[in-house]
Coordinates of C-alpha atoms and ligand atoms in Angstrom, one line a residue:
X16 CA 76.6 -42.7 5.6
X17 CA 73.1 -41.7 4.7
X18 CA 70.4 -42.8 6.5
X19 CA 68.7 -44.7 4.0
X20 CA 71.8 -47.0 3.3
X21 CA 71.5 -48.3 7.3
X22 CA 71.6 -51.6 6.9
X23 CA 68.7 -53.2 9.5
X24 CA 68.7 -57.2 9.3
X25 CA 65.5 -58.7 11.0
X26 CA 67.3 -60.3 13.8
X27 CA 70.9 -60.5 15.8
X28 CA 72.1 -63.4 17.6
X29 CA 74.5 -62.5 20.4
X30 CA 78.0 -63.6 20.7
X31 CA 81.0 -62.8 22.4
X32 CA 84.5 -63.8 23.4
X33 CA 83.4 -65.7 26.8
X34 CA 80.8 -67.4 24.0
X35 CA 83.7 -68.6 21.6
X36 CA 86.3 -69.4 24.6
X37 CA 84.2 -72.0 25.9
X38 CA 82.6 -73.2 23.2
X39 CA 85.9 -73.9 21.9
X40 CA 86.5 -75.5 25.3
X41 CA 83.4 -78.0 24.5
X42 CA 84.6 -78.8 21.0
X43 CA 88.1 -79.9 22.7
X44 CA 86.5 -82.2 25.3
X45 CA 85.6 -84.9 23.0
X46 CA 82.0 -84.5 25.5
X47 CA 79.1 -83.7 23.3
X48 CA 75.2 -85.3 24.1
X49 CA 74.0 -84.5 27.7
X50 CA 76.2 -83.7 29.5
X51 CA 77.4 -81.3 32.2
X52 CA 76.7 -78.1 30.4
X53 CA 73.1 -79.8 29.4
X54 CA 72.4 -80.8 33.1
X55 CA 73.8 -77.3 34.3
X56 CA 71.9 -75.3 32.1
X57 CA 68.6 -77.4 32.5
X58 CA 68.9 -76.0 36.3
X59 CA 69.7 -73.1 36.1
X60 CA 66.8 -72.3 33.2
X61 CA 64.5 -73.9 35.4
X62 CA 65.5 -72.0 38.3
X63 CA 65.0 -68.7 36.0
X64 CA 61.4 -69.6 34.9
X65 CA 61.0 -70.7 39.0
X66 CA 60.0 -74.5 38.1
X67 CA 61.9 -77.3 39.8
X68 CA 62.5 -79.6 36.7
X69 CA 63.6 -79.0 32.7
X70 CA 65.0 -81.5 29.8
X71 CA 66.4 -80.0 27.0
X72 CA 65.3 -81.4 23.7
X73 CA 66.6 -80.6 20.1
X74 CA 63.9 -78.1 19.8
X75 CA 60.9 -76.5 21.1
X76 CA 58.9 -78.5 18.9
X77 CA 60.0 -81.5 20.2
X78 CA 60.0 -80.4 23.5
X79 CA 56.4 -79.9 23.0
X80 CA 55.9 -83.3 21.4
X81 CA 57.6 -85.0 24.0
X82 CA 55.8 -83.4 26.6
X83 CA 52.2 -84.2 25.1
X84 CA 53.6 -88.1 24.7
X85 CA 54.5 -87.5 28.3
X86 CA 51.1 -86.1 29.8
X87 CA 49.6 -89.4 27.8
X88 CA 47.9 -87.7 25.2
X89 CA 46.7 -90.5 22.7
X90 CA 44.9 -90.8 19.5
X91 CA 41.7 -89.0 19.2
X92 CA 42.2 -86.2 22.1
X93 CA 41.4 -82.8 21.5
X94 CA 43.9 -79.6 22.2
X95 CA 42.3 -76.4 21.8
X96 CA 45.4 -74.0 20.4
X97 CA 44.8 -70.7 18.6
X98 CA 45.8 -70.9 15.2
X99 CA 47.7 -67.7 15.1
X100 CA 51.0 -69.2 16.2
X101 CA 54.5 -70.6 14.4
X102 CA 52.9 -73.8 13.2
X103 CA 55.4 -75.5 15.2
X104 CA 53.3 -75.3 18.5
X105 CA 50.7 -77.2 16.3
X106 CA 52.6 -79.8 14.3
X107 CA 53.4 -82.0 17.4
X108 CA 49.4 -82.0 17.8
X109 CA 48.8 -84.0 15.1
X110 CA 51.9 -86.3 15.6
X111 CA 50.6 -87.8 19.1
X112 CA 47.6 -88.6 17.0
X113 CA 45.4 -85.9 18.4
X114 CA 43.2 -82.7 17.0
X115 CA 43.8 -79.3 17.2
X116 CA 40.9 -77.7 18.4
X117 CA 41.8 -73.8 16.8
X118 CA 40.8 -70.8 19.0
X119 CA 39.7 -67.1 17.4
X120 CA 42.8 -64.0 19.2
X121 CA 41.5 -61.5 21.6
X122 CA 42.7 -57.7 20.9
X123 CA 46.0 -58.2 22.1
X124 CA 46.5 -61.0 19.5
X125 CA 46.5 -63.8 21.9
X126 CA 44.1 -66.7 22.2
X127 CA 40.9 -65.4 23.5
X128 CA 39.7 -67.2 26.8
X129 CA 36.4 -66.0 26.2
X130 CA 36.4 -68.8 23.2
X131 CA 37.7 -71.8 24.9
X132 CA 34.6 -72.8 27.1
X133 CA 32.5 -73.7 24.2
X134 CA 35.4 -75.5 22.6
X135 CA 35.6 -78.0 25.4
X136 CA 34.1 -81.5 25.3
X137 CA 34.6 -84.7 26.7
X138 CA 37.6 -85.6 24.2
X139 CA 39.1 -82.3 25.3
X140 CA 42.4 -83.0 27.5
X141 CA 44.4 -79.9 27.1
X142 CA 45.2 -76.1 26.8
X143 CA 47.8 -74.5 24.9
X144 CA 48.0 -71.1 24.8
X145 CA 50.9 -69.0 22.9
X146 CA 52.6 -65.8 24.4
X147 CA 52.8 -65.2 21.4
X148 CA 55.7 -62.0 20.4
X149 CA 56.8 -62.0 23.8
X150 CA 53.5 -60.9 25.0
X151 CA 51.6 -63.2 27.9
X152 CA 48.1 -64.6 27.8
X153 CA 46.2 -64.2 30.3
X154 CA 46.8 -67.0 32.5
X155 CA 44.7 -66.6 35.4
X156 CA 41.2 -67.6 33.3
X157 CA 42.8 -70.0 31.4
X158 CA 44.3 -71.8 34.3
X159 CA 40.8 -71.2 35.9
X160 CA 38.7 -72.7 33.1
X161 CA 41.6 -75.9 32.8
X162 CA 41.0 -76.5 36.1
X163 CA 37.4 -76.6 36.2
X164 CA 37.6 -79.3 33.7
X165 CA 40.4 -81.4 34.6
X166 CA 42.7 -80.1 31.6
X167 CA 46.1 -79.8 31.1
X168 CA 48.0 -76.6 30.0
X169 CA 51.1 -76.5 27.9
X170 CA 52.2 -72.6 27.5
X171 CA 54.2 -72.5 24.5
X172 CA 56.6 -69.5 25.1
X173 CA 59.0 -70.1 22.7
X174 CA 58.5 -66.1 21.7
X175 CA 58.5 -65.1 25.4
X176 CA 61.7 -66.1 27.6
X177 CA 61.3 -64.0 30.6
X178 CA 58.0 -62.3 29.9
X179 CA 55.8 -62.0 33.4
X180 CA 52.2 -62.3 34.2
X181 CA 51.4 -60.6 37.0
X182 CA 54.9 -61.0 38.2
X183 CA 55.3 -64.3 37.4
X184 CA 57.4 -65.9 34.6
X185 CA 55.4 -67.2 31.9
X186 CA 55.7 -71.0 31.7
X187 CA 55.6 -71.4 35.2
X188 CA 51.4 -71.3 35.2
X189 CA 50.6 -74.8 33.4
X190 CA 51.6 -78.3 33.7
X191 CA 54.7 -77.5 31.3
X192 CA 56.3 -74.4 29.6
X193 CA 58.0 -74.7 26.7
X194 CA 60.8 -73.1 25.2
X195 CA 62.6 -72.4 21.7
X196 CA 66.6 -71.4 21.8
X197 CA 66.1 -70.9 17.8
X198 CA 68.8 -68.4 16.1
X199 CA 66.1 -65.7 16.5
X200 CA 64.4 -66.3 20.0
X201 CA 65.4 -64.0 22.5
X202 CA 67.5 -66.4 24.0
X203 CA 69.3 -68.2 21.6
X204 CA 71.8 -71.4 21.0
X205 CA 73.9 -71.3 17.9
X206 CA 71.5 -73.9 16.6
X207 CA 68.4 -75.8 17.3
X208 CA 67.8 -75.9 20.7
X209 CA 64.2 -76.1 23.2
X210 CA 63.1 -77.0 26.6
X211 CA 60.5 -77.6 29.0
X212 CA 59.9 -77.0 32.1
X213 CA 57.5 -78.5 35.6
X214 CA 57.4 -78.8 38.7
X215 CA 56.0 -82.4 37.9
X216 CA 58.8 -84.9 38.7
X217 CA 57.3 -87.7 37.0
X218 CA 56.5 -86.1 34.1
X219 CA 60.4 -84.7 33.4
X220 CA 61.8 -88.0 33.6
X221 CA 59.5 -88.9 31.0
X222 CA 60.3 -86.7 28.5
X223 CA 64.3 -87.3 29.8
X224 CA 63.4 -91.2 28.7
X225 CA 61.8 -90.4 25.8
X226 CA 63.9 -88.1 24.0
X227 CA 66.8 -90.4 24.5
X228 CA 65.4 -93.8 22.8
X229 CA 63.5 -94.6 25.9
X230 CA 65.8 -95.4 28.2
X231 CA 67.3 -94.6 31.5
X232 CA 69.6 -97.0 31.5
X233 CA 72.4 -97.4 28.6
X234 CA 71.1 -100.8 27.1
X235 CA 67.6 -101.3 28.8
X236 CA 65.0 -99.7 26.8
X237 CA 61.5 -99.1 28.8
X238 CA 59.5 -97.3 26.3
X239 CA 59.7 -96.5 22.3
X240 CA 61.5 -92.9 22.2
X241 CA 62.8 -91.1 19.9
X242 CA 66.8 -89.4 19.2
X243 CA 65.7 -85.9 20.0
X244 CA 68.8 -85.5 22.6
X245 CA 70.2 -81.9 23.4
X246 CA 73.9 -81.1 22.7
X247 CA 77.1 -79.5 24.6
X248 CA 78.1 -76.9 22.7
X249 CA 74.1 -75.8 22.4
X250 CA 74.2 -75.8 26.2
X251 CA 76.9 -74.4 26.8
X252 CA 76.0 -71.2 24.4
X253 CA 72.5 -71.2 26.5
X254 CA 74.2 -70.8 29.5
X255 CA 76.1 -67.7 28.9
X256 CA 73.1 -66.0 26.6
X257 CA 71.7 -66.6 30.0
X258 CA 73.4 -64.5 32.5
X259 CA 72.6 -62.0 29.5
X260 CA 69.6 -62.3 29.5
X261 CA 68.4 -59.8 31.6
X262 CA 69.7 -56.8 29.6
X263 CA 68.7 -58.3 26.4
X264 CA 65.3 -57.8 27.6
X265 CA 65.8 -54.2 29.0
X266 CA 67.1 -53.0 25.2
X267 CA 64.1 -55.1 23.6
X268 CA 61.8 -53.0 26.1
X269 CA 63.7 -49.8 25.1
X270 CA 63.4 -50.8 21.7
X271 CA 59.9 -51.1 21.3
X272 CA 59.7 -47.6 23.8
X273 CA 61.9 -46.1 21.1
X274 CA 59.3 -47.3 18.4
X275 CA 55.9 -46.4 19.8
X276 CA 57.0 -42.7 20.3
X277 CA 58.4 -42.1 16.7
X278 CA 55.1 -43.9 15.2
X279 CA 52.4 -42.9 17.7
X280 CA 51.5 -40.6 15.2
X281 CA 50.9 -42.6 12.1
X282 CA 47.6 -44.4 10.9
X283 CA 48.9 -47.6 12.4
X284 CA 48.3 -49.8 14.7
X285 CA 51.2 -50.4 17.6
X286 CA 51.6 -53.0 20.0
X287 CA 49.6 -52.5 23.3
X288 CA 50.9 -54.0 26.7
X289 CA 48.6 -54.8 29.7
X290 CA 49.3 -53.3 32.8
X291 CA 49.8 -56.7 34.3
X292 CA 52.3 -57.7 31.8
X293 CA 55.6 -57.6 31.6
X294 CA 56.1 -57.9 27.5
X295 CA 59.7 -58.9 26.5
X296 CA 59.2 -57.8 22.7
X297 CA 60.3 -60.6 21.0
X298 CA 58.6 -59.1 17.8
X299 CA 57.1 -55.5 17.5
X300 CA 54.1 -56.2 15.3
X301 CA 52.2 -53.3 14.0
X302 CA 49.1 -53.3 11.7
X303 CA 48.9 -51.4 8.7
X304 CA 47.0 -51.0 5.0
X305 CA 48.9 -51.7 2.1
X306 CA 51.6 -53.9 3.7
X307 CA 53.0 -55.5 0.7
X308 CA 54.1 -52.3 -0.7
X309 CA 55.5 -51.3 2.3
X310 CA 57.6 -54.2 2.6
X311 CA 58.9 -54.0 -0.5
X312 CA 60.1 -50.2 -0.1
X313 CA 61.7 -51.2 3.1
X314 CA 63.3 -53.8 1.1
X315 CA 64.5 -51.6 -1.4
X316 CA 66.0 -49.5 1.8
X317 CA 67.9 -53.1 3.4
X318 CA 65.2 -52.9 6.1
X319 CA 64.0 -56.7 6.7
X320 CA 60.6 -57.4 8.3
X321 CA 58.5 -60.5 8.7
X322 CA 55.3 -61.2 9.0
X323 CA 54.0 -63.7 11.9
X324 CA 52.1 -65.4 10.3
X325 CA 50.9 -64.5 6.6
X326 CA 49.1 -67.6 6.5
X327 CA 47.5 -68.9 10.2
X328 CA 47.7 -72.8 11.3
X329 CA 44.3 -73.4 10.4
X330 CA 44.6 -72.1 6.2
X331 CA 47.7 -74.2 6.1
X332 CA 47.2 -76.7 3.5
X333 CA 48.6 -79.8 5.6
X334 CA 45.5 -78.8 8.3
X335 CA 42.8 -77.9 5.4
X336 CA 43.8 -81.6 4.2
X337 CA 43.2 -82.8 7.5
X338 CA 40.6 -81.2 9.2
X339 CA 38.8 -79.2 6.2
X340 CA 38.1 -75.2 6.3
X341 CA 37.2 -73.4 9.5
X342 CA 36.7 -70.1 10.1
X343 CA 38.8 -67.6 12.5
X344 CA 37.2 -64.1 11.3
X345 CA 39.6 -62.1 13.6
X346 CA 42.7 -64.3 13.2
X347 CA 42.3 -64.1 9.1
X348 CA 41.6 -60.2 9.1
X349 CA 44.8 -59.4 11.7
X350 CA 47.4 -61.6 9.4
X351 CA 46.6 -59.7 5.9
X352 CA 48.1 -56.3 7.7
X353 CA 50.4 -57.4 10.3
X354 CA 54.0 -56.5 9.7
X355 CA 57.1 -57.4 12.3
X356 CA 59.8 -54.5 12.6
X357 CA 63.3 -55.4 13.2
X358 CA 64.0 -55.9 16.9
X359 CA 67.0 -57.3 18.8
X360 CA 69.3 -56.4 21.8
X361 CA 72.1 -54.6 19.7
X362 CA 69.6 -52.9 17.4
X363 CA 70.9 -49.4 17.6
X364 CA 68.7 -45.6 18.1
X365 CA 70.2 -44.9 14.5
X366 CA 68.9 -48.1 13.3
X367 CA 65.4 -47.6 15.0
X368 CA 65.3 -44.3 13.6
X369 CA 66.0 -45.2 10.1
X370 CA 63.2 -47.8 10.4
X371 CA 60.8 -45.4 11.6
X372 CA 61.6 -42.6 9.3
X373 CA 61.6 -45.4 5.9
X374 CA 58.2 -46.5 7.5
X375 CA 56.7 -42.8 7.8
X376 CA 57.7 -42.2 3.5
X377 CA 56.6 -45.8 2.6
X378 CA 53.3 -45.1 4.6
X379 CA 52.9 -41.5 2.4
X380 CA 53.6 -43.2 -0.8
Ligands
LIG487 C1 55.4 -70.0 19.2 C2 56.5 -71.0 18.7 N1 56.3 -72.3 19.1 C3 57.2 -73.3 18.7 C4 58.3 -72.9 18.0 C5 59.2 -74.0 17.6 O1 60.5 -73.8 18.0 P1 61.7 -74.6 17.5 O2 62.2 -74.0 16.2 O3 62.8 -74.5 18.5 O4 61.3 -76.0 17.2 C6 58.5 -71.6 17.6 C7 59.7 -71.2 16.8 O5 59.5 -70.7 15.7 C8 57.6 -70.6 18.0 O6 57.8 -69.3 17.7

């Protein structure tokens, strides 16, 4: 086969025999909401991210709404967020009644510290920063600066399962760390799937009460919740992507490698990594003029890319009706010529190759 029919979808999710067996297994038990595969793999995630608590939600973005609800976020608080982010991590914002407060992105692409001091005011309650493509931000100011002013921080890593600032697993730094088990994440269910995790006991019974109607008990029902319960066969799937996990991160790291030596000599810019980071690549995002075009030749070739995020949180048209225009100079610039390259664990060296060797004509065109 030529190289230029290589087929390269944007994204793999990972499944095997042990996967189906017990999956299968599940579906035969007649046991499907919360149970023993939900309790097991809440543990043993936690245990991964080193937190002592998790509850599994339907989603990352509920686990993030739940877990604002929990830390009492009300009506009228501010959350300063940076806008360049799956507008997910921002919805949940608005639906506890609160205001995103949107932050400018450093040069790594991540919200910039240096921003956030000036942001904060009396109505401010909490920090959420993004490590945002699998990428960390830099937690020790952030968690400096929250603590100086009595805020809570929420990291978002749905992109970043496993990632580590300086040698510690990201969403293990704030109050809560949330994840997303989404079809493309680089952990996934077979579904929607998210969690989050503390060391706050209080606070993960909470969200345990609140994502199941309110209650602990069957028929008493302490607070108004909501049905945003985890499933068996979701947990169950987690569980085993788990033990994978590991090497799934090793091939995303050789990936990316891979990448940055056969385009390290293009007019493009690559991803950068911190010494003190350990990035798990959940997206290689390069920057680049004339990125429509070069999409579509890469389409033409059955090479899928994305774009994260052609249009940030703070243009979309739900916020702009809310909040009117701001202004994120840097944010606005970076998304016109961003362009994610495919990246998963079984993306082959043929595959990567192809990519880079489409990119390098569509580039000269
Ligand atoms: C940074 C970020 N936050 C939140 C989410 C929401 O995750 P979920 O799809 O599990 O609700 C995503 C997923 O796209 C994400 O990438």
């Amino acid at each position: 086969m030529k190289k230029s029919q290589i087929k390269v979808p944007c994204s793999q999710v990972y499944l095997d025999d042990e996967i189906r067996e017990k999956v299968l297994a599940v579906l035969n038990s007649g046991k499907y909401i919360l149970n023993d595969n939900c309790r097991k793999f809440e543990e043993e995630f936690a245990n991964f991210v080193g937190r002592r608590y998790a509850a599994l939600a339907n989603s990352a973005t509920s686990a993030i709404q739940l877990s604002l609800m929990a830390l009492g976020v009300e009506s009228g608080d501010e959350i300063i967020v940076p806008s360049l982010t799956a507008f997910p991590t921002v919805e949940p914002i608005f639906h506890v009644g609160a205001k995103p407060v949107f932050i400018d992105i450093n040069d790594e692409y991540l919200i910039d510290h240096e921003l956030i001091e000036e942001k904060i005011n009396k109505k401010t309650k909490g920090i959420i920063p993004v490590h945002l493509y699998g990428n960390s931000a830099e937690m020790d100011k952030i968690l400096s600066l929250a603590e100086e002013y009595d805020l809570f921080v929420l990291e978002d890593a749905s992109q970043a399962h496993g990632a580590e600032f300086r040698g510690q697993k990201v969403g293990s730094f704030g109050n809560v760390g949330c994840f997303s088990f989404y079809p493309s994440k680089n952990l996934t269910f077979c579904g929607d799937g998210g969690i989050m995790v503390t060391n706050d006991e209080k606070l993960v019974e909470k969200v345990k009460m609140l994502r199941d109607h309110g209650r602990k008990d069957k028929y008493l029902h302490e607070l108004i919740g909501f049905n945003m319960r985890a499933n068996e066969i979701q947990a169950t799937f987690g569980l085993i992507q788990l033990k994978h996990l590991p090497e799934f991160t090793i091939r995303r790291r050789e990936a990316a490698q891979l990448y940055n030596q056969l385009l390290k000599n293009l007019s493009i810019k690559l991803p950068s990594e911190s010494d003190h980071v350990h990035h798990v690549y959940h997206l290689y995002v390069i920057q680049l003029d004339n990125r429509d075009k070069v999409v579509q030749f890469l389409k033409e070739k059955d090479i899928c890319t994305g774009i994260h995020y052609p249009v940030p949180c703070h243009l979309q048209p739900a916020v702009v009706e809310i909040m009117g225009k701001v202004s994120l100079p840097k944010t606005e610039e970076y998304c016109r010529n961003i362009l994610s390259l495919p990246i998963f664990p079984s993306i082959t060296n043929e595959q990567i190759n192809n990519v880079a060797e489409q990119l390098i004509q569509a580039i000269k065109q």
